[in-house]
Short mmCIF file of C-alpha atoms and ligand atoms in Angstrom, two decimals:
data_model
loop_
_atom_site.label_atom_id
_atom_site.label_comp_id
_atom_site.label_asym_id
_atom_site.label_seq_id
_atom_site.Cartn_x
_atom_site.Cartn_y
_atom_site.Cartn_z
CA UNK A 1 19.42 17.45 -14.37
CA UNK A 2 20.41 15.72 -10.72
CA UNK A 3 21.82 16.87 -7.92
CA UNK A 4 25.37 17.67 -8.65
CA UNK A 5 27.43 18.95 -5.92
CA UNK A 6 31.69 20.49 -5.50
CA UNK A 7 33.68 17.96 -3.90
CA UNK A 8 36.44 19.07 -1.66
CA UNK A 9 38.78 16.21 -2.07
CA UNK A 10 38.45 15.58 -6.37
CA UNK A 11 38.07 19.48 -6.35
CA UNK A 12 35.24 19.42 -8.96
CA UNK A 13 31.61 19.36 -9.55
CA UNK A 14 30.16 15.64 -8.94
CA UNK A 15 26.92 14.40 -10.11
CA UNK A 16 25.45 12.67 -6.21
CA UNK A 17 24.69 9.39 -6.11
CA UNK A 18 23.68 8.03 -2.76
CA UNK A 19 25.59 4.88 -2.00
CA UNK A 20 22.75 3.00 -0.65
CA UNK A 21 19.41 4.87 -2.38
CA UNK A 22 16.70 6.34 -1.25
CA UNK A 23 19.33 6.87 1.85
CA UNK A 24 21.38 9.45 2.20
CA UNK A 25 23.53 9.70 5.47
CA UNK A 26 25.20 13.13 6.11
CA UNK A 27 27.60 14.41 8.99
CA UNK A 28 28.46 17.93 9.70
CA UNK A 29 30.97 18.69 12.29
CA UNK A 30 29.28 20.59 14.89
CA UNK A 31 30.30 22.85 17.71
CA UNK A 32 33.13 23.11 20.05
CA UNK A 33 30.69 24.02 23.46
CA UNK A 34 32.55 26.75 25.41
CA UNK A 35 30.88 29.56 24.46
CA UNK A 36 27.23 29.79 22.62
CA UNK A 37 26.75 29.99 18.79
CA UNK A 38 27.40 33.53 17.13
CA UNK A 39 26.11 34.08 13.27
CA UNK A 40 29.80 32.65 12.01
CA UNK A 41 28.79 29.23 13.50
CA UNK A 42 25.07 29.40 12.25
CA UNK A 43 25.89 29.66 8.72
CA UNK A 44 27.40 26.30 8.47
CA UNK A 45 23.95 24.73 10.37
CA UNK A 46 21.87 26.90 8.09
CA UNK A 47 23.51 25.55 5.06
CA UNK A 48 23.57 22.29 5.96
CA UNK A 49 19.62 22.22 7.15
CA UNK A 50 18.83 23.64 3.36
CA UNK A 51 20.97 20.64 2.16
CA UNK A 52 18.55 18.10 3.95
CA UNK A 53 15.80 19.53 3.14
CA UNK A 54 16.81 19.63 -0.56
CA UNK A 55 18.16 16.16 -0.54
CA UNK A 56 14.48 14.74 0.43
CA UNK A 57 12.63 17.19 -1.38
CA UNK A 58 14.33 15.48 -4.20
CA UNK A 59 13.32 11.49 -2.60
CA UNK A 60 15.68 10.95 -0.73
CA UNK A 61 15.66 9.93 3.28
CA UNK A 62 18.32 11.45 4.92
CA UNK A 63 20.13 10.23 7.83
CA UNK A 64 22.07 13.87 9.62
CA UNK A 65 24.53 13.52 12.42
CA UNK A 66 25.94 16.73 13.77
CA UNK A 67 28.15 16.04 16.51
CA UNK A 68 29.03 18.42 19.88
CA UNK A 69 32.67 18.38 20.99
CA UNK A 70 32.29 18.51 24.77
CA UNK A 71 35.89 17.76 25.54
CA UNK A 72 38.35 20.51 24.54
CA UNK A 73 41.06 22.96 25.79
CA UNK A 74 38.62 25.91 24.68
CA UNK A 75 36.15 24.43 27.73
CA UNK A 76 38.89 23.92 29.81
CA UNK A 77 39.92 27.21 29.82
CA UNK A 78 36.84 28.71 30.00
CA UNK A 79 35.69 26.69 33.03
CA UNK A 80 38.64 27.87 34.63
CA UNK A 81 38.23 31.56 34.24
CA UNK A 82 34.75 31.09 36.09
CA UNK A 83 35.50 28.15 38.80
CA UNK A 84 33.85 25.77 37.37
CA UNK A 85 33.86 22.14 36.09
CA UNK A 86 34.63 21.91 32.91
CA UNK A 87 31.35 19.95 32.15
CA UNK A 88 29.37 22.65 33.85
CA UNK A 89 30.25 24.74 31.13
CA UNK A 90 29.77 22.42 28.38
CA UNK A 91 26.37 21.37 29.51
CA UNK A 92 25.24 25.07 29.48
CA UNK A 93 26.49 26.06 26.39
CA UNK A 94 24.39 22.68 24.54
CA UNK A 95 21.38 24.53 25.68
CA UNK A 96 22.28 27.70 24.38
CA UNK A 97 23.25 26.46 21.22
CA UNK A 98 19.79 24.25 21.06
CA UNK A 99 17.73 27.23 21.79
CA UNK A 100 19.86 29.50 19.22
CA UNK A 101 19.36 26.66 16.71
CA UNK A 102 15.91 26.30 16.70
CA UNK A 103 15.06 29.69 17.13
CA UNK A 104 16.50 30.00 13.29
CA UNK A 105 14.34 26.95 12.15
CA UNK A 106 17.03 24.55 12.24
CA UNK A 107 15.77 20.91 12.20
CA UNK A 108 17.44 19.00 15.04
CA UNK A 109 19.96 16.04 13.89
CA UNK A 110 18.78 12.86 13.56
CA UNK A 111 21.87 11.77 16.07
CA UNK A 112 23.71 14.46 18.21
CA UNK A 113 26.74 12.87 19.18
CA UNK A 114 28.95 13.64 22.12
CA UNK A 115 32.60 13.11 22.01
CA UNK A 116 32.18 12.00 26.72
CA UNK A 117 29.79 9.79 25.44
CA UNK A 118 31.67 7.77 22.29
CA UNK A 119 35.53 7.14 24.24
CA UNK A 120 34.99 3.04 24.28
CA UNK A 121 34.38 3.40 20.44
CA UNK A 122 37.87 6.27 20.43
CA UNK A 123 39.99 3.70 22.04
CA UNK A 124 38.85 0.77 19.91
CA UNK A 125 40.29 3.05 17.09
CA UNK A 126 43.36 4.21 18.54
CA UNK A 127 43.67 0.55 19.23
CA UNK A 128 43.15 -0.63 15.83
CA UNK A 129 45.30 2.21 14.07
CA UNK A 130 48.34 1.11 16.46
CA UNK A 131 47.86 -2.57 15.74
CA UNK A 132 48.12 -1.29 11.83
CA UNK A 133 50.83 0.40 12.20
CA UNK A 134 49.62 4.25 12.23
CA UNK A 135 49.91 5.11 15.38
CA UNK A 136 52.65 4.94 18.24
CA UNK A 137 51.99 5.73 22.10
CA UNK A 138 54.70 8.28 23.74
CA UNK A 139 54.82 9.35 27.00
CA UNK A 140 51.24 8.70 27.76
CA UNK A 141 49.89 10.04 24.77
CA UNK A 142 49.31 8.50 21.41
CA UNK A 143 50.11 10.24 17.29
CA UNK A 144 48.82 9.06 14.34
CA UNK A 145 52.21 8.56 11.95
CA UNK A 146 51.43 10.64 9.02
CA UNK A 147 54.24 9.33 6.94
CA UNK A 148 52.75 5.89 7.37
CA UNK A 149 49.79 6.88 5.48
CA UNK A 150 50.87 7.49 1.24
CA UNK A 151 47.68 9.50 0.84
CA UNK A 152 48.12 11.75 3.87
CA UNK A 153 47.46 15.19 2.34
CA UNK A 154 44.61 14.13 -0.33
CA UNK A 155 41.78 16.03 1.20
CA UNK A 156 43.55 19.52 1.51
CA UNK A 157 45.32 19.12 -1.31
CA UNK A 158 48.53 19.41 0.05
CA UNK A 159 51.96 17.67 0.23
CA UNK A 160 53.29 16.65 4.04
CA UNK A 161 56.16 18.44 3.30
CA UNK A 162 54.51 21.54 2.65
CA UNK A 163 52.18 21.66 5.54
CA UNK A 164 51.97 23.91 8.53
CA UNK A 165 52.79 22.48 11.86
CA UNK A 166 49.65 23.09 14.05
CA UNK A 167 50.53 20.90 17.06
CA UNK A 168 53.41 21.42 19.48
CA UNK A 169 55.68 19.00 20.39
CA UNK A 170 56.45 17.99 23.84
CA UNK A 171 60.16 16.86 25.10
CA UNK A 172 58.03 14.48 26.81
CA UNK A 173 56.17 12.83 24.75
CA UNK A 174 58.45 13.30 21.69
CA UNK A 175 56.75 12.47 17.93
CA UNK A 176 58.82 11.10 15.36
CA UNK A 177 57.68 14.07 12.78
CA UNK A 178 56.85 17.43 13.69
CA UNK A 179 52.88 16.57 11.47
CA UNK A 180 52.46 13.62 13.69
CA UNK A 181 49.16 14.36 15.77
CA UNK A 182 47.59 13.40 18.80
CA UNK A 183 44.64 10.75 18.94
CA UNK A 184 45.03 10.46 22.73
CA UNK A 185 46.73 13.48 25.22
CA UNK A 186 48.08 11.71 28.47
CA UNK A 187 45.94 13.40 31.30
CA UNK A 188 47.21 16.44 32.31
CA UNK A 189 46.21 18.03 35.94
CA UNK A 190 42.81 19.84 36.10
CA UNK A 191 41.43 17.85 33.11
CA UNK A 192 38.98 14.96 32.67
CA UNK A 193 40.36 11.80 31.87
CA UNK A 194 39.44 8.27 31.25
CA UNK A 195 41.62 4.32 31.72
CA UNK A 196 43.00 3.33 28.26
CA UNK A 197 45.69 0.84 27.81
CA UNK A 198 48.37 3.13 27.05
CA UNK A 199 47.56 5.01 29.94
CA UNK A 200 44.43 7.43 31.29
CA UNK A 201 43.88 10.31 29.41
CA UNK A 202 41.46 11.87 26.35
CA UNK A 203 40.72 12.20 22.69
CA UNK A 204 42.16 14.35 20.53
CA UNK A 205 39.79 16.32 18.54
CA UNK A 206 39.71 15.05 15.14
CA UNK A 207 39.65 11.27 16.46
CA UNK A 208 36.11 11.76 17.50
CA UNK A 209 34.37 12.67 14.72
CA UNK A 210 36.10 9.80 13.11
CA UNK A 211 34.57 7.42 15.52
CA UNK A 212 31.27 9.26 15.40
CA UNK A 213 30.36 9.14 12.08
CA UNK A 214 31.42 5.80 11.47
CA UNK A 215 29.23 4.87 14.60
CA UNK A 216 26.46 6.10 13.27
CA UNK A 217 26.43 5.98 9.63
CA UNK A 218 28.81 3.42 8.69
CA UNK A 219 32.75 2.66 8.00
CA UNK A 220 30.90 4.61 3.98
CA UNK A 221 28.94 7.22 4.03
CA UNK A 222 27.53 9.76 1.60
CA UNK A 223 28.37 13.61 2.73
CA UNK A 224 31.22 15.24 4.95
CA UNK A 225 30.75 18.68 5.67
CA UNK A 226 31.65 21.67 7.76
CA UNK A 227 33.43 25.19 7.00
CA UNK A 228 36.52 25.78 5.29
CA UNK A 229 38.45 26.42 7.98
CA UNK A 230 38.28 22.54 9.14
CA UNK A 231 39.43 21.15 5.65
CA UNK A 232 43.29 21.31 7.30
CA UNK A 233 43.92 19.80 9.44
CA UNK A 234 40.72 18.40 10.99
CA UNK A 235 39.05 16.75 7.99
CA UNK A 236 42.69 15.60 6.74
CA UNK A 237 43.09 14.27 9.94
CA UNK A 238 39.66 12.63 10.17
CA UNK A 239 40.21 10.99 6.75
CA UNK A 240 43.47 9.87 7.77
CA UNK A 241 42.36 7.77 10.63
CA UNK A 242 39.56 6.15 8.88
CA UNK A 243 41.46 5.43 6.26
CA UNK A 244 44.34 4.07 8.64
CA UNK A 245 41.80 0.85 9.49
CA UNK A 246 40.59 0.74 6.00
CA UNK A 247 37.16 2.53 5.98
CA UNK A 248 36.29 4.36 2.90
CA UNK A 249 34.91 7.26 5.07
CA UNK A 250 32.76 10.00 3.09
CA UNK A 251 32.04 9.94 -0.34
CA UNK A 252 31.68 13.66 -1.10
CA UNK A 253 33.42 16.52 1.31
CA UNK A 254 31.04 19.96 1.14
CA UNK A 255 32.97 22.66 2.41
CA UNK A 256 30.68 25.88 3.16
CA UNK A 257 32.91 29.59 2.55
CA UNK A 258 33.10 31.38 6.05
CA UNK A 259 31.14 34.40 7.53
CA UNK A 260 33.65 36.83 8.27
CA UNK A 261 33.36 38.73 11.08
CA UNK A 262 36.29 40.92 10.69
CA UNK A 263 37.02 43.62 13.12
CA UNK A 264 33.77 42.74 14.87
CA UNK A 265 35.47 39.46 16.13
CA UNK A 266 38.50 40.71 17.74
CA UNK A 267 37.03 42.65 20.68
CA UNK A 268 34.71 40.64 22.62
CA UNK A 269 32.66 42.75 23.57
CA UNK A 270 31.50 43.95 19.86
CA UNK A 271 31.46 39.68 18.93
CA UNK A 272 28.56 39.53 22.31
CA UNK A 273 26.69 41.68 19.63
CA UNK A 274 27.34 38.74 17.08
CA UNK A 275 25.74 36.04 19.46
CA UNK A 276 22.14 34.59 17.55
CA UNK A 277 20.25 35.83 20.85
CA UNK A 278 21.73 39.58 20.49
CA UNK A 279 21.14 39.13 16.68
CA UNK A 280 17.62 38.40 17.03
CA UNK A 281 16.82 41.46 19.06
CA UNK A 282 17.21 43.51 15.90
CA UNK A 283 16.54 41.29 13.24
CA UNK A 284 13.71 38.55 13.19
CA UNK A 285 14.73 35.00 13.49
CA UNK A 286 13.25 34.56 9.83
CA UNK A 287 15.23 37.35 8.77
CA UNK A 288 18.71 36.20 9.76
CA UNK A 289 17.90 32.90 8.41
CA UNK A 290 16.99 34.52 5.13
CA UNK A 291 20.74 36.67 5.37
CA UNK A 292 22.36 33.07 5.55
CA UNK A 293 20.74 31.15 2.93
CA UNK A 294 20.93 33.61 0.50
CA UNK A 295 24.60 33.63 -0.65
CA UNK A 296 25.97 30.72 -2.83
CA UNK A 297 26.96 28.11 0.71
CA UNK A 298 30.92 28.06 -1.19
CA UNK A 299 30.80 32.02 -1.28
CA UNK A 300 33.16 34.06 1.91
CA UNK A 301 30.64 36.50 3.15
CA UNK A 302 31.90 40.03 4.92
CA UNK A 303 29.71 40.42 8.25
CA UNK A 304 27.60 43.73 7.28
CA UNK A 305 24.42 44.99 9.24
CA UNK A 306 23.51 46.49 5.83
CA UNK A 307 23.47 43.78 4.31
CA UNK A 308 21.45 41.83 7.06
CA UNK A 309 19.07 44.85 6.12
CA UNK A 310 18.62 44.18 2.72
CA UNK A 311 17.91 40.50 3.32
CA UNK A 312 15.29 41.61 6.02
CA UNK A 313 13.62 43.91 3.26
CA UNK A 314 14.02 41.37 0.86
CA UNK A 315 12.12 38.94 3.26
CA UNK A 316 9.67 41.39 3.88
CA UNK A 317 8.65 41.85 0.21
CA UNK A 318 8.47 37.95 0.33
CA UNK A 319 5.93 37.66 2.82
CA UNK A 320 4.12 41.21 2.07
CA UNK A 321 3.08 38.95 -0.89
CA UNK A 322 2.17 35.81 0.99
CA UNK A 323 -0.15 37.58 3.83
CA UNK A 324 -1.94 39.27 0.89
CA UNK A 325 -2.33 36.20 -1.42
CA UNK A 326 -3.81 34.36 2.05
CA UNK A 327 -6.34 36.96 2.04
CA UNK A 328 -7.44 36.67 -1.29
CA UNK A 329 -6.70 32.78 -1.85
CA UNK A 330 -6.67 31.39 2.10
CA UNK A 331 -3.97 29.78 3.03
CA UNK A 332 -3.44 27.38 0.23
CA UNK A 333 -1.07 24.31 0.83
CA UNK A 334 2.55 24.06 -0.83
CA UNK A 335 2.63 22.97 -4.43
CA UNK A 336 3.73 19.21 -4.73
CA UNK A 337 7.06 20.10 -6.91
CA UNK A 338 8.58 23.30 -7.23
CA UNK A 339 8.88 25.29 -10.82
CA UNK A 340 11.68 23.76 -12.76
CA UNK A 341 13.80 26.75 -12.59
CA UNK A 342 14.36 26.51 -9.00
CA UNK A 343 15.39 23.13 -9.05
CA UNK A 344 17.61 23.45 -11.61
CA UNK A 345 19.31 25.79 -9.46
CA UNK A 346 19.50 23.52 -6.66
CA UNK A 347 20.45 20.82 -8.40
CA UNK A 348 23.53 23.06 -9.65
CA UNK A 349 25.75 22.91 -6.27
CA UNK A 350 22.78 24.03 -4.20
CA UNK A 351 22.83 27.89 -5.89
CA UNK A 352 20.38 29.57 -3.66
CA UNK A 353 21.26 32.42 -5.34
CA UNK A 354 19.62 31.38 -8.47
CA UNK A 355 17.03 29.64 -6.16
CA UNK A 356 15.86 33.38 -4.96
CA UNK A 357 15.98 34.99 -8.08
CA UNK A 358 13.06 32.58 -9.10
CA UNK A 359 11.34 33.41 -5.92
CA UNK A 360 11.24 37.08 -6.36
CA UNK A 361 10.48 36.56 -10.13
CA UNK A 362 6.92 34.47 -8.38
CA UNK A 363 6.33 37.27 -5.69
CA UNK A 364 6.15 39.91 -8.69
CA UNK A 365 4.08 37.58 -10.93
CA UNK A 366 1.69 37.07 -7.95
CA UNK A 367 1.68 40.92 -6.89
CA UNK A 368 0.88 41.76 -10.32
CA UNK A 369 -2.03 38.84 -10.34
CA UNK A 370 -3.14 40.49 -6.95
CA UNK A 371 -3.62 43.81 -8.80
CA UNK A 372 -5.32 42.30 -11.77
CA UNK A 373 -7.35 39.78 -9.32
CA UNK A 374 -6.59 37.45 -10.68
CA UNK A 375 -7.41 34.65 -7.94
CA UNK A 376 -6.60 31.38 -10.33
CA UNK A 377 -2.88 32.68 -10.84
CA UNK A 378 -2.54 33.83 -6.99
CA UNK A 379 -3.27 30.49 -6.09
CA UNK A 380 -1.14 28.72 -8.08
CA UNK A 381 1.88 31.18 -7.38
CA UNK A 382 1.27 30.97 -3.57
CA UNK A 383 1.41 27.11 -3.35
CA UNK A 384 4.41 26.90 -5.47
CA UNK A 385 6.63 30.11 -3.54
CA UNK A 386 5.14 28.08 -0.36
CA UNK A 387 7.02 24.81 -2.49
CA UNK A 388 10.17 26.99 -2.60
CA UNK A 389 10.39 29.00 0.78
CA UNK A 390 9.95 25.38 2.46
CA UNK A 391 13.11 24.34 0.87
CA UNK A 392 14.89 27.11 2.28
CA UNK A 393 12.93 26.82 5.90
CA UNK A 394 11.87 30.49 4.87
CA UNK A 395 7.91 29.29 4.60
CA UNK A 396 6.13 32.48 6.69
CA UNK A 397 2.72 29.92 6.62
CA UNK A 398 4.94 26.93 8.30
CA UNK A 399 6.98 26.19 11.47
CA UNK A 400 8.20 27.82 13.31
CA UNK A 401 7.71 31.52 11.54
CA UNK A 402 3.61 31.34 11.48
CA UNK A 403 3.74 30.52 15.20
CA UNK A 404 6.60 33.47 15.88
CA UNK A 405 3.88 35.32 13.82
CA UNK A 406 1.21 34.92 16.08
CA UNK A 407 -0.56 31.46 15.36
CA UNK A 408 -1.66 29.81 18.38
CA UNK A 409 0.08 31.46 21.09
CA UNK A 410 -1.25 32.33 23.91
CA UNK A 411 0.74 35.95 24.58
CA UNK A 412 0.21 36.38 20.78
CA UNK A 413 -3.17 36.15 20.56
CA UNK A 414 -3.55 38.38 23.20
CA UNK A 415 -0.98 40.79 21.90
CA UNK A 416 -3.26 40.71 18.60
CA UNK A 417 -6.55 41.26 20.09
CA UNK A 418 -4.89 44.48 22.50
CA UNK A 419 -3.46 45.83 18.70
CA UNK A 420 -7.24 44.84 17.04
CA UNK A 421 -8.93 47.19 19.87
CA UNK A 422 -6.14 50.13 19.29
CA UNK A 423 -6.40 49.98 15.69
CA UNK A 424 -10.09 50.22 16.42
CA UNK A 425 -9.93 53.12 18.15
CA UNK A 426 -7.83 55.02 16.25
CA UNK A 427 -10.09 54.55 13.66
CA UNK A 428 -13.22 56.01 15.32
CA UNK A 429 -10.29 58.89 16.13
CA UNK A 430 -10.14 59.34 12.56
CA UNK A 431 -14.09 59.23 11.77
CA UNK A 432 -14.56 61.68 14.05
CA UNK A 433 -11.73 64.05 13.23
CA UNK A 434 -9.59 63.76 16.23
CA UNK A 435 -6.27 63.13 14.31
CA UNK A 436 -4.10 64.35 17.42
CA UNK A 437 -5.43 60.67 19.11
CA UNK A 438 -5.22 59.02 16.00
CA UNK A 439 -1.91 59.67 15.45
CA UNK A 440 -0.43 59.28 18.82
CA UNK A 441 -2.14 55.53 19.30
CA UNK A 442 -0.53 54.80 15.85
CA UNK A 443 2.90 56.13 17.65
CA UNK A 444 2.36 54.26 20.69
CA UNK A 445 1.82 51.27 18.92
CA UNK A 446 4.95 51.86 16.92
CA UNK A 447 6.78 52.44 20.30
CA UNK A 448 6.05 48.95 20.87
CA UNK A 449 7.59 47.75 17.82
CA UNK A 450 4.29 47.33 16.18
CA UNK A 451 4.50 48.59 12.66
CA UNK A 452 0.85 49.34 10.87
CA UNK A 453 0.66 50.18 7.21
CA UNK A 454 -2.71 51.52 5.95
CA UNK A 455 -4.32 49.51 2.89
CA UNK A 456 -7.09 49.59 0.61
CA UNK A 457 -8.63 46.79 2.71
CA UNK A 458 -7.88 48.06 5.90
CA UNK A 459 -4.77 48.70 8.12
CA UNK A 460 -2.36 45.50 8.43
CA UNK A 461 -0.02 45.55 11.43
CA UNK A 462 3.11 43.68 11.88
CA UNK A 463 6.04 43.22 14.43
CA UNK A 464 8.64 44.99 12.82
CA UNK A 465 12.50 45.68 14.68
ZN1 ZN B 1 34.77 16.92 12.89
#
C-alpha cells in the first residue's frame, strides 16, 4: 500500500502521486499575525509537520511553504487599540509565533512567505485576471466576477446560488453580484497602501496565497492545506483566481478538523490560558505535541485539559520505556524503516490513531523484554519506536525533546548535578535512619517540580508539571 490521502475537492480517498517525483511541494496557509498562536492554530502546523515528515520518510523531498498574512483588518485593529503601526504589531507577533512553533518541534518552512513582501507578484495577477475577463475595478477597488468562472463553487462543494455572502458591499464601490470579492481594497485612511494601476491600495486576503504558492512552487503543485474553516470561502476563492489565468493550482486539498475551544474562546481572558506559552507552563512542550498528533488530522476535537492529561500520561509511559531501554541497550539509533503496521496506517489518510496503537503495542513488548532481559529484543524495539516517534516529532532521544531534557545545556546540566547531590543526600538520610530529612529533600525537590520515582536500580528523577 501507498500513500493515499482524502481530497477536499473530489471528496474521496486518493492514492498520492507527486506530479514531479521524488518532489513533493506542499503549502499550508499560515497565520493571520495580530495576536500570537493559541493550541487551535497549532494543530493545523502540527499536522502538517507530521505530513512532511511522513511524505520523506516514505522518499520523497518535500518542498513546504507556509505563508504569514501581515496585512489584514485583524492587525489593523489591533494596532489601533495600542497606538501603534500596524507593522509594529505584525512584526511582534512573527516572533511569537516562531518561538511558539519551535518550542512544539515544528520544522520551519522551507519558504515563509509574506503577503508586504509578494504585492508586485498580487498586481501582476489582478492584472492578468482583469485582462481575462474575471475581474472588474470599482471605485478604487478591484472583485473577482464569480459568475465568470463555470466552476466557481467546486472546492466547497457548493452552488453560487446557495452560498453565504461574507463580504459587504459598498455604495461606493458597487459589485455586480453580492459573491463578487475583493482582490484589491482602495486605501482607506489609517491603512498601508501601495501604487497599482487602478489606483493605491492592498490585497485582499485570499489573492495572496494565490500569488504565493504559485511563486514558489509553481502555476501545479502537489498539496493545499489548512483547517476546515478556510475551505469557504478562502480556498474557493484561492482556486478561483488561479484558475481565472489558467493555472491548475493544487492537486490534492487536505483539510485538517478544528480544535474547538468552546466556551474557553469567548472570554479572552480564559483563551490567554489557550496561548502555546501559557500551555506549556502546565504541560511539556512534548506533551502538547503528543495531544495534537494523536487524533485522526480530519477528526473535530473538543478542547479538554483532561484529555491533554491523558496524552501527557500516555507520553509518559512512552518515554518511561525509552529512558529504561537506554539504560539497558544505550542509546541505540532509529531503525531504518518502521514495522509495517505503522505504515500501513500512515499510508491510510495519515491515521495516527492507528499509528499509536502500534507504538504502545512496542512500548509493552519492550517493557515486557525489559523484565525478562531480554537485551536482543530491547534493542530492536527501541530503534524501531525511535523509527516511529520520529515520524510524529515525538522522538524523547532527538531534537529538540533530549535537549529540553537536559542534553547539553548549560542550566540543565547544572540543574542535574544540584538534583544528583540532593538525591545523594537523601540517601545517606535514609542509611542512617533520618527519614524526617529524607523525606523533606524528596519534598523540596518536588516543590521544584522535580518528580523522583524510586527503582530497583536506583531513584530516576524527572521534570514533571
Ligand atoms: Zn491561504
Amino acid at each position: 500500500m501507498s500513500l493515499r490521502l482524502y481530497d477536499t475537492k473530489t471528496r474521496s480517498v486518493r492514492g498520492f502521486e507527486p506530479l514531479d517525483p521524488p518532489k513533493v511541494t506542499v503549502y499550508l496557509c499560515g497565520d493571520t499575525v495580530y495576536a500570537p498562536p493559541h493550541i487551535g492554530h497549532a494543530r493545523s502546523k502540527v499536522i502538517f509537520d507530521v505530513l512532511w515528515r511522513w511524505l520523506e520518510r516514505s522518499g520523497h523531498d518535500v518542498v513546504f511553504a507556509r505563508n504569514i498574512t501581515d496585512v489584514d483588518d485583524k492587525i489593523f485593529v489591533r494596532a489601533a487599540e495600542e497606538g501603534v503601526p500596524w507593522w509594529q504589531v505584525g512584526q511582534r507577533v512573527i516572533h511569537q509565533m516562531e518561538r511558539a512553533y519551535d518550542v512544539l518541534g515544528l520544522r520551519p518552512p522551507t519558504v515563509e512567505p509574506l503577503v508586504t513582501g509578494h504585492i508586485t507578484q498580487m498586481i501582476e495577477l489582478i492584472q492578468q485576471l482583469i485582462d481575462r475577463g474575471h475581474a472588474y475595478a470599482s471605485g478604487g477597488d478591484v472583485y473577482f466576477d464569480v459568475r465568470s468562472l463555470s466552476e466557481y463553487g467546486a472546492l466547497s462543494g457548493q452552488q453560487p446560488d446557495q452560498m453565504v455572502k461574507t463580504e459587504k458591499t459598498d455604495p461606493d464601490r458597487p459589485k455586480r453580484d453580492p459573491l463578487d470579492f475583493a482582490l484589491w481594497k482602495g486605501s482607506r485612511p489609517g491603512e498601508p497602501s501601495w501604487p497599482a494601476p487602478w489606483g493605491p491600495g492592498r490585497p485582499g486576503w485570499h489573492l495572496g496565497c494565490s500569488a504565493m504558492a504559485t511563486t514558489y512552487l509553481g502555476p501545479t503543485f502537489d498539496i493545499h492545506g489548512g483547517g476546515t474553516d478556510i475551505v469557504f470561502p478562502h480556498h474557493e476563492n484561492e482556486l478561483a483566481q488561479s484558475r481565472g489565468v489558467g493555472d491548475r493550482f493544487a492537486r490534492y486539498w487536505l483539510h485538517n478538523g478544528l480544535l474547538n475551544l468552546g466556551a474557553q474562546k469567548m472570554s479572552k481572558s480564559i483563551g490567554n490560558t489557550l496561548l502555546i506559552t501559557e500551555l506549556v507552563k502546565r504541560w511539556r512542550p512534548v506533551e502538547l505535541r503528543y495531544y495534537l498528533v494523536a487524533p485522526h488530522y480530519r477528526s473535530t476535537v473538543e478542547y479538554a485539559e483532561e484529555a491533554l492529561d491523558k496524552a501527557a500520561a500516555a507520553y509518559r509511559r512512552i518515554e518511561g520505556f525509552v529512558t529504561r531501554a537506554v539504560e539497558v541497550a544505550g542509546a541505540v539509533p532509529a531503525a531504518s524503516d518502521v514495522p509495517a503496521a505503522f505504515r500501513d496506517a500512515m499510508d491510510d489518510d495519515l491515521g495516527t490513531p492507528q499509528a499509536l496503537a502500534v507504538v504502545h503495542a512496542a512500548v509493552r513488548e519492550g517493557n515486557a523484554a525489559l523484565a525478562a532481559g531480554d537485551k536482543e529484543a530491547i534493542d530492536r524495539l527501541l530503534g524501531e519506536l525511535r523509527a516511529m516517534l520520529d515520524v510524529l516529532g515525538l522522538d524523547p532521544l532527538a531534537e529538540p525533546w533530549a535537549e529540553q531534557a537536559g542534553a547539553g545545556d548549560g542550566c540543565c546540566d547544572a540543574l542535574g548535578k544540584l538534583v544528583d547531590v540532593t538525591l545523594e543526600q537523601r540517601r545517606l538520610a535514609r542509611a542512617r535512619k533520618d527519614y524526617a530529612t529524607a523525606d523533606a529533600l524528596r519534598d523540596g525537590l518536588a516543590a521544584a517540580g522535580v518528580v523522583v520515582e524510586d527503582t530497583p536500580n536506583g531513584p530516576r528523577w524527572s521534570l514533571g508539571r
